Amino acid sequence: MQYIKLGHSGLEVSPVCIGCMGFGDPLSGYPGWALGEDGSRLVIRHAIEAGINFFDTANLYSHGTSEESVGRALKDYATRENVVIATKLGAPMRSGPNSFGLSRKAIMTEIDHSLRRLGTDYIDLYQIHRADPFTLWEETLEALHDLVKMGKVRYLGASTMRTWQFAKALHLQKEHGWARFITMQHNYNLIAREEENEMIPLCADEGIQTMVFSPLSRGVLARPWGAQTARSATETGAAQYFQATAAADQKIVAAIGQVAEERGVSRAEISLAWLYRNPVVAAPIVGALKTSHIDDAIKALSIKLSDEEAARLEAAYTPRIDVNVRNSDPKSIACMAATVGHEVAIQVGGSELNGARGPCGVAWA
């Protein structure tokens, strides 16, 4: 495994990051398809043995039990100084006031909960799961800076927001001399390329690298069009946002299959290799539920697609809904509370956004 520096920082990470949404207790909360403790440990151990040192989780995943499973497994299988633990905050963790978001109170509360669950003294990369439209950036950014100065956090990262929001945050961090974000975690793959318009150029200009969640679009790019898995059968809500471009997506999936067949490799390897063509992409976040998922991701590192192959993969793409923007909308944040089974009511400008218990089709990756 060849390690890389993350953005302009000195932090060394593997160019494959293991996404830990599928680790933890499936009975504890979202997602219901998590592997459980034994299954999680098997995959984490395989990743460590393959040289991967980068793990991304969140307080939200399986209501904190993902962090617990990851923390126990890394303690048993890895040297703490060698691994990079990334986690996120901002999602609803309980019902009632101060239950989510990026206020100073929420940040100072959630960092201690995550440290306890992970069984560590510090987080290597602490990320905001979404921008918080209900809290001033200055309050959020100063509190995050304080965590770095306290030694509880080594580096800061952001995820899933509008480009102007990220640009504003970076400006404020520079203006006040606060610790800056070194990463942007966002949705980007062969059938979700809207970030090429503004976010990716901004990150390139600022020396920020991206961690791509859902690099295979929840497996759509790793299998023939229309094929289903146990996970995809339970995540039907997101499909409605891609109905308008289904014909184009089918052509892209077909092109992936053709290139993969010609090279004698898997569809996943081709899809990930396409991401590595972009120097802004540091590490696709591979939501590994099987050890073979890790093997495919590592093999992709050695595949160099030609310009002709890339053109074939990209040819059918058409503009679509930007899921990063959709997920940063205040209504989706309130709706997320419902997804994970919490009740919140937020008053903004005289209007109330409610999140009641029950499914609503919004997922926080």
Coordinates of C-alpha atoms in Angstrom, one line a residue:
M1 CA 0.0 0.0 0.0
Q2 CA 1.3 3.4 -1.0
Y3 CA 0.2 6.1 1.4
I4 CA -0.6 9.7 0.4
K5 CA -0.7 13.1 2.1
L6 CA -4.2 14.2 2.6
G7 CA -4.7 17.6 0.9
H8 CA -2.1 20.2 2.1
S9 CA -1.8 18.4 5.5
G10 CA 1.0 16.1 6.6
L11 CA -1.5 13.3 7.4
E12 CA -0.7 10.0 5.7
V13 CA -3.7 7.9 4.6
S14 CA -4.3 5.0 2.3
P15 CA -5.9 6.0 -1.0
V16 CA -8.8 3.7 0.0
C17 CA -11.0 4.6 2.9
I18 CA -13.3 2.1 4.6
G19 CA -16.8 3.4 5.1
C20 CA -18.2 2.2 8.3
M21 CA -21.9 2.8 7.9
G22 CA -22.4 -1.0 7.6
F23 CA -20.6 -1.7 10.9
G24 CA -22.5 -2.0 14.2
D25 CA -25.7 -3.4 15.5
P26 CA -28.5 -3.5 12.9
L27 CA -31.1 -3.4 15.6
S28 CA -29.8 -0.1 17.1
G29 CA -31.1 2.1 14.3
Y30 CA -30.2 3.2 10.8
P31 CA -29.1 1.3 8.7
G32 CA -30.9 -1.9 9.2
W33 CA -28.5 -3.8 6.9
A34 CA -25.4 -3.3 9.2
L35 CA -23.2 -6.4 9.6
G36 CA -23.2 -6.7 13.4
E37 CA -20.1 -7.0 15.6
D38 CA -18.7 -10.3 14.2
G39 CA -19.2 -9.3 10.5
S40 CA -17.7 -5.9 11.1
R41 CA -14.6 -7.2 12.7
L42 CA -14.0 -9.6 9.9
V43 CA -14.0 -6.8 7.3
I44 CA -12.0 -4.4 9.4
R45 CA -9.3 -7.0 10.0
H46 CA -9.1 -7.8 6.3
A47 CA -8.7 -4.0 5.6
I48 CA -5.9 -3.6 8.2
E49 CA -4.0 -6.7 6.8
A50 CA -4.3 -5.2 3.3
G51 CA -2.6 -2.1 4.5
I52 CA -5.6 0.2 4.7
N53 CA -5.3 2.7 7.5
F54 CA -8.2 5.1 6.8
F55 CA -11.7 4.5 8.4
D56 CA -14.7 6.7 8.2
T57 CA -17.7 6.4 10.5
A58 CA -20.2 8.8 12.1
N59 CA -22.0 9.1 15.4
L60 CA -25.3 8.5 13.6
Y61 CA -24.4 5.1 12.2
S62 CA -26.3 2.3 14.0
H63 CA -26.9 4.9 16.8
G64 CA -23.3 5.0 17.9
T65 CA -22.6 1.2 17.7
S66 CA -20.6 1.7 14.5
E67 CA -18.2 3.8 16.4
E68 CA -18.1 1.2 19.2
S69 CA -17.4 -1.7 16.8
V70 CA -14.8 0.2 14.9
G71 CA -13.0 1.3 18.1
R72 CA -12.9 -2.2 19.5
A73 CA -11.7 -3.7 16.2
L74 CA -9.0 -1.2 15.6
K75 CA -7.7 -1.6 19.2
D76 CA -7.4 -5.3 18.6
Y77 CA -6.0 -5.3 15.1
A78 CA -4.0 -2.1 14.6
T79 CA -1.6 0.4 16.2
R80 CA -3.5 3.5 17.1
E81 CA -0.7 5.8 15.9
N82 CA -0.8 4.2 12.4
V83 CA -4.5 4.4 11.7
V84 CA -6.6 7.4 10.8
I85 CA -10.0 7.5 12.4
A86 CA -12.6 9.8 10.8
T87 CA -16.0 10.4 12.3
K88 CA -18.8 12.9 11.8
L89 CA -21.3 14.8 13.8
G90 CA -24.4 16.9 13.1
A91 CA -27.1 14.2 12.7
P92 CA -29.9 13.8 15.3
M93 CA -28.8 11.5 18.1
R94 CA -31.9 11.8 20.3
S95 CA -35.2 13.6 20.5
G96 CA -35.7 17.1 22.0
P97 CA -33.7 20.4 22.0
N98 CA -30.0 20.5 21.4
S99 CA -30.2 17.0 19.9
F100 CA -28.4 17.7 16.6
G101 CA -26.7 20.4 14.6
L102 CA -23.4 22.3 14.9
S103 CA -23.9 24.6 17.9
R104 CA -21.1 24.9 20.4
K105 CA -23.2 22.9 22.8
A106 CA -23.8 20.1 20.3
I107 CA -20.2 20.0 19.2
M108 CA -18.7 19.8 22.7
T109 CA -21.3 17.2 23.7
E110 CA -20.9 14.9 20.6
I111 CA -17.1 14.9 20.6
D112 CA -17.0 13.4 24.1
H113 CA -19.6 10.8 23.1
S114 CA -17.6 9.8 20.0
L115 CA -14.3 9.6 21.9
R116 CA -15.9 7.4 24.5
R117 CA -17.5 5.1 21.9
L118 CA -14.4 4.8 19.9
G119 CA -12.2 4.2 22.9
T120 CA -9.6 6.8 21.9
D121 CA -8.2 10.1 23.2
Y122 CA -8.5 11.9 19.9
I123 CA -10.2 11.9 16.5
D124 CA -7.8 12.2 13.5
L125 CA -10.4 13.7 11.2
Y126 CA -13.5 15.3 12.7
Q127 CA -16.1 16.1 10.0
I128 CA -19.3 18.1 10.0
H129 CA -21.9 15.8 8.5
R130 CA -23.9 18.7 6.9
A131 CA -23.8 22.4 7.1
D132 CA -26.1 23.6 9.8
P133 CA -28.5 26.3 8.5
F134 CA -29.7 27.0 12.0
T135 CA -26.4 28.0 13.5
L136 CA -24.0 30.8 12.6
W137 CA -20.8 29.6 10.9
E138 CA -18.8 31.6 13.3
E139 CA -20.1 29.7 16.3
T140 CA -19.5 26.3 14.6
L141 CA -16.1 27.1 13.2
E142 CA -14.7 28.5 16.5
A143 CA -15.9 25.5 18.4
L144 CA -14.3 23.2 16.0
H145 CA -11.0 25.2 16.2
D146 CA -11.2 24.9 20.0
L147 CA -11.4 21.1 19.7
V148 CA -8.2 21.1 17.7
K149 CA -6.5 23.3 20.3
M150 CA -7.7 21.1 23.1
G151 CA -6.1 18.1 21.4
K152 CA -9.3 16.1 21.0
V153 CA -9.2 16.5 17.2
R154 CA -6.2 16.5 14.9
Y155 CA -7.8 17.7 11.6
L156 CA -11.1 19.0 10.4
G157 CA -13.3 18.0 7.5
A158 CA -16.6 18.9 6.0
S159 CA -19.3 17.1 4.0
T160 CA -22.2 17.7 1.6
M161 CA -23.1 21.3 1.3
R162 CA -23.5 24.0 -1.4
T163 CA -20.2 25.3 -2.7
W164 CA -20.9 28.9 -1.6
Q165 CA -21.4 27.6 2.0
F166 CA -18.0 25.8 1.9
A167 CA -16.3 28.9 0.4
K168 CA -17.7 31.1 3.1
A169 CA -16.6 28.7 5.8
L170 CA -13.1 28.5 4.4
H171 CA -13.0 32.3 4.2
L172 CA -14.0 32.7 7.8
Q173 CA -11.5 30.1 9.0
K174 CA -8.7 32.0 7.2
E175 CA -9.9 35.4 8.4
H176 CA -10.0 34.4 12.1
G177 CA -6.9 32.1 12.0
W178 CA -9.0 29.1 12.9
A179 CA -8.1 25.5 12.0
R180 CA -9.2 24.9 8.4
F181 CA -11.0 22.1 6.7
I182 CA -8.6 19.8 4.9
T183 CA -11.2 17.5 3.2
M184 CA -14.7 17.6 1.6
Q185 CA -16.7 14.4 1.8
H186 CA -19.3 14.4 -1.0
N187 CA -21.3 12.2 -3.4
Y188 CA -19.4 11.9 -6.7
N189 CA -19.3 9.0 -9.2
L190 CA -20.0 8.2 -12.8
I191 CA -23.7 8.9 -12.4
A192 CA -23.4 11.8 -10.0
R193 CA -21.0 14.4 -11.4
E194 CA -22.6 17.8 -10.6
E195 CA -19.8 18.5 -8.2
E196 CA -17.5 19.0 -11.2
N197 CA -19.3 22.4 -11.8
E198 CA -18.2 24.2 -8.6
M199 CA -17.2 22.2 -5.6
I200 CA -14.3 20.2 -7.2
P201 CA -12.8 23.3 -8.8
L202 CA -13.0 25.1 -5.4
C203 CA -11.3 22.2 -3.6
A204 CA -8.6 22.1 -6.2
D205 CA -7.9 25.8 -5.8
E206 CA -7.9 25.6 -2.0
G207 CA -5.7 22.5 -1.8
I208 CA -8.5 20.5 -0.3
Q209 CA -9.0 16.8 -1.3
T210 CA -12.2 15.0 -1.4
M211 CA -13.4 11.7 0.2
V212 CA -16.1 10.3 -2.1
F213 CA -19.0 8.6 -0.4
S214 CA -21.1 6.2 -2.5
P215 CA -18.4 5.9 -5.2
L216 CA -20.4 3.0 -6.7
S217 CA -23.7 4.7 -6.2
R218 CA -24.9 2.2 -3.6
G219 CA -23.6 -0.6 -5.8
V220 CA -25.4 0.4 -9.0
L221 CA -22.1 0.8 -10.8
A222 CA -20.8 -2.5 -9.6
R223 CA -23.5 -4.8 -11.1
P224 CA -25.6 -5.1 -14.3
W225 CA -28.5 -2.6 -14.6
G226 CA -31.5 -3.5 -12.5
A227 CA -29.8 -6.1 -10.4
Q228 CA -30.8 -6.0 -6.7
T229 CA -29.0 -6.7 -3.5
A230 CA -30.3 -7.1 0.1
R231 CA -29.2 -3.5 0.8
S232 CA -30.6 -1.9 -2.4
A233 CA -34.0 -3.5 -1.7
T234 CA -34.3 -1.6 1.5
E235 CA -33.1 1.8 0.2
T236 CA -35.9 2.6 -2.3
G237 CA -36.3 6.3 -1.3
A238 CA -33.3 7.6 -3.2
A239 CA -34.4 6.0 -6.5
Q240 CA -37.1 8.7 -7.1
Y241 CA -34.4 11.4 -7.5
F242 CA -32.8 9.5 -10.5
Q243 CA -35.9 8.5 -12.5
A244 CA -35.5 11.4 -15.0
T245 CA -32.0 10.2 -15.9
A246 CA -32.5 6.4 -15.7
A247 CA -32.0 6.0 -19.5
A248 CA -28.6 7.8 -19.3
D249 CA -27.6 5.9 -16.2
Q250 CA -28.4 2.6 -17.9
K251 CA -26.1 3.5 -20.8
I252 CA -23.3 4.4 -18.3
V253 CA -23.7 1.1 -16.5
A254 CA -23.5 -0.7 -19.8
A255 CA -20.3 1.1 -20.7
I256 CA -18.8 0.2 -17.4
G257 CA -19.6 -3.4 -18.1
Q258 CA -18.0 -3.3 -21.6
V259 CA -14.8 -1.7 -20.4
A260 CA -14.6 -4.2 -17.4
E261 CA -15.1 -7.1 -19.8
E262 CA -12.4 -5.9 -22.2
R263 CA -9.9 -5.6 -19.3
G264 CA -11.0 -8.7 -17.5
V265 CA -11.7 -6.9 -14.3
S266 CA -14.8 -6.1 -12.2
R267 CA -17.2 -3.3 -12.7
A268 CA -16.3 -1.9 -9.3
E269 CA -12.6 -1.7 -10.3
I270 CA -13.4 0.3 -13.4
S271 CA -15.8 2.7 -11.6
L272 CA -13.2 3.4 -8.9
A273 CA -10.4 3.7 -11.4
W274 CA -12.4 6.5 -13.1
L275 CA -12.5 8.4 -9.8
Y276 CA -8.7 8.1 -9.4
R277 CA -8.2 10.1 -12.6
N278 CA -9.2 13.2 -10.7
P279 CA -6.3 14.4 -8.5
V280 CA -8.8 16.1 -6.1
V281 CA -10.1 12.7 -5.1
A282 CA -7.9 11.4 -2.3
A283 CA -9.8 8.3 -1.2
P284 CA -13.1 6.8 -2.3
I285 CA -15.0 5.7 0.8
V286 CA -15.7 2.0 0.1
G287 CA -18.7 0.8 2.0
A288 CA -17.3 -2.7 2.4
L289 CA -19.8 -5.3 3.5
K290 CA -17.6 -8.2 2.2
T291 CA -13.8 -8.7 2.1
S292 CA -14.1 -8.9 -1.7
H293 CA -15.2 -5.2 -1.8
I294 CA -11.9 -4.3 -0.2
D295 CA -10.0 -6.4 -2.7
D296 CA -11.7 -4.7 -5.7
A297 CA -10.9 -1.3 -4.3
I298 CA -7.2 -2.1 -3.9
K299 CA -7.0 -3.6 -7.4
A300 CA -8.5 -0.4 -8.8
L301 CA -5.4 1.5 -7.7
S302 CA -3.3 -0.2 -10.4
I303 CA -5.8 0.4 -13.2
K304 CA -5.0 3.5 -15.4
L305 CA -7.9 4.2 -17.7
S306 CA -7.1 5.6 -21.1
D307 CA -8.7 8.9 -22.3
E308 CA -10.7 6.8 -24.8
E309 CA -12.0 4.5 -22.1
A310 CA -12.9 7.5 -19.9
A311 CA -14.7 9.2 -22.7
R312 CA -16.8 6.0 -23.3
L313 CA -17.8 5.9 -19.6
E314 CA -18.7 9.6 -19.5
A315 CA -20.4 10.0 -22.9
A316 CA -24.0 9.3 -21.8
Y317 CA -24.0 11.6 -18.8
T318 CA -26.7 14.2 -18.6
P319 CA -27.3 16.9 -15.9
R320 CA -29.4 15.8 -13.0
I321 CA -30.5 16.7 -9.5
D322 CA -27.4 17.5 -7.3
V323 CA -27.8 15.2 -4.4
N324 CA -25.2 17.1 -2.4
V325 CA -27.4 20.2 -2.6
R326 CA -30.6 18.3 -1.9
N327 CA -29.2 16.8 1.2
S328 CA -28.1 20.2 2.5
D329 CA -31.6 21.6 2.4
P330 CA -33.1 22.4 5.8
K331 CA -36.1 20.3 5.1
S332 CA -34.0 17.2 4.5
I333 CA -32.2 17.8 7.8
A334 CA -35.5 17.8 9.7
C335 CA -36.6 14.8 7.7
M336 CA -33.4 13.0 8.7
A337 CA -34.6 13.1 12.3
A338 CA -37.6 11.0 11.2
T339 CA -35.4 8.5 9.4
V340 CA -33.4 7.7 12.5
G341 CA -36.6 7.7 14.7
H342 CA -36.3 11.0 16.5
E343 CA -38.7 13.9 16.9
V344 CA -37.6 17.4 16.4
A345 CA -39.2 20.8 15.7
I346 CA -37.1 23.7 14.5
Q347 CA -38.3 27.3 14.3
V348 CA -36.7 29.2 11.5
G349 CA -38.0 32.6 10.3
G350 CA -41.4 32.0 11.7
S351 CA -41.8 28.7 10.0
E352 CA -41.5 25.3 11.7
L353 CA -39.7 22.4 10.2
N354 CA -40.9 19.1 11.7
G355 CA -39.2 15.7 11.7
A356 CA -41.6 13.1 13.0
R357 CA -41.0 9.4 13.5
G358 CA -41.1 7.3 10.4
P359 CA -39.3 6.8 7.1
C360 CA -38.9 9.7 4.6
G361 CA -36.4 8.4 2.0
V362 CA -33.5 10.6 3.0
A363 CA -30.2 9.0 3.9
W364 CA -27.1 10.5 5.4
A365 CA -24.1 8.6 4.1

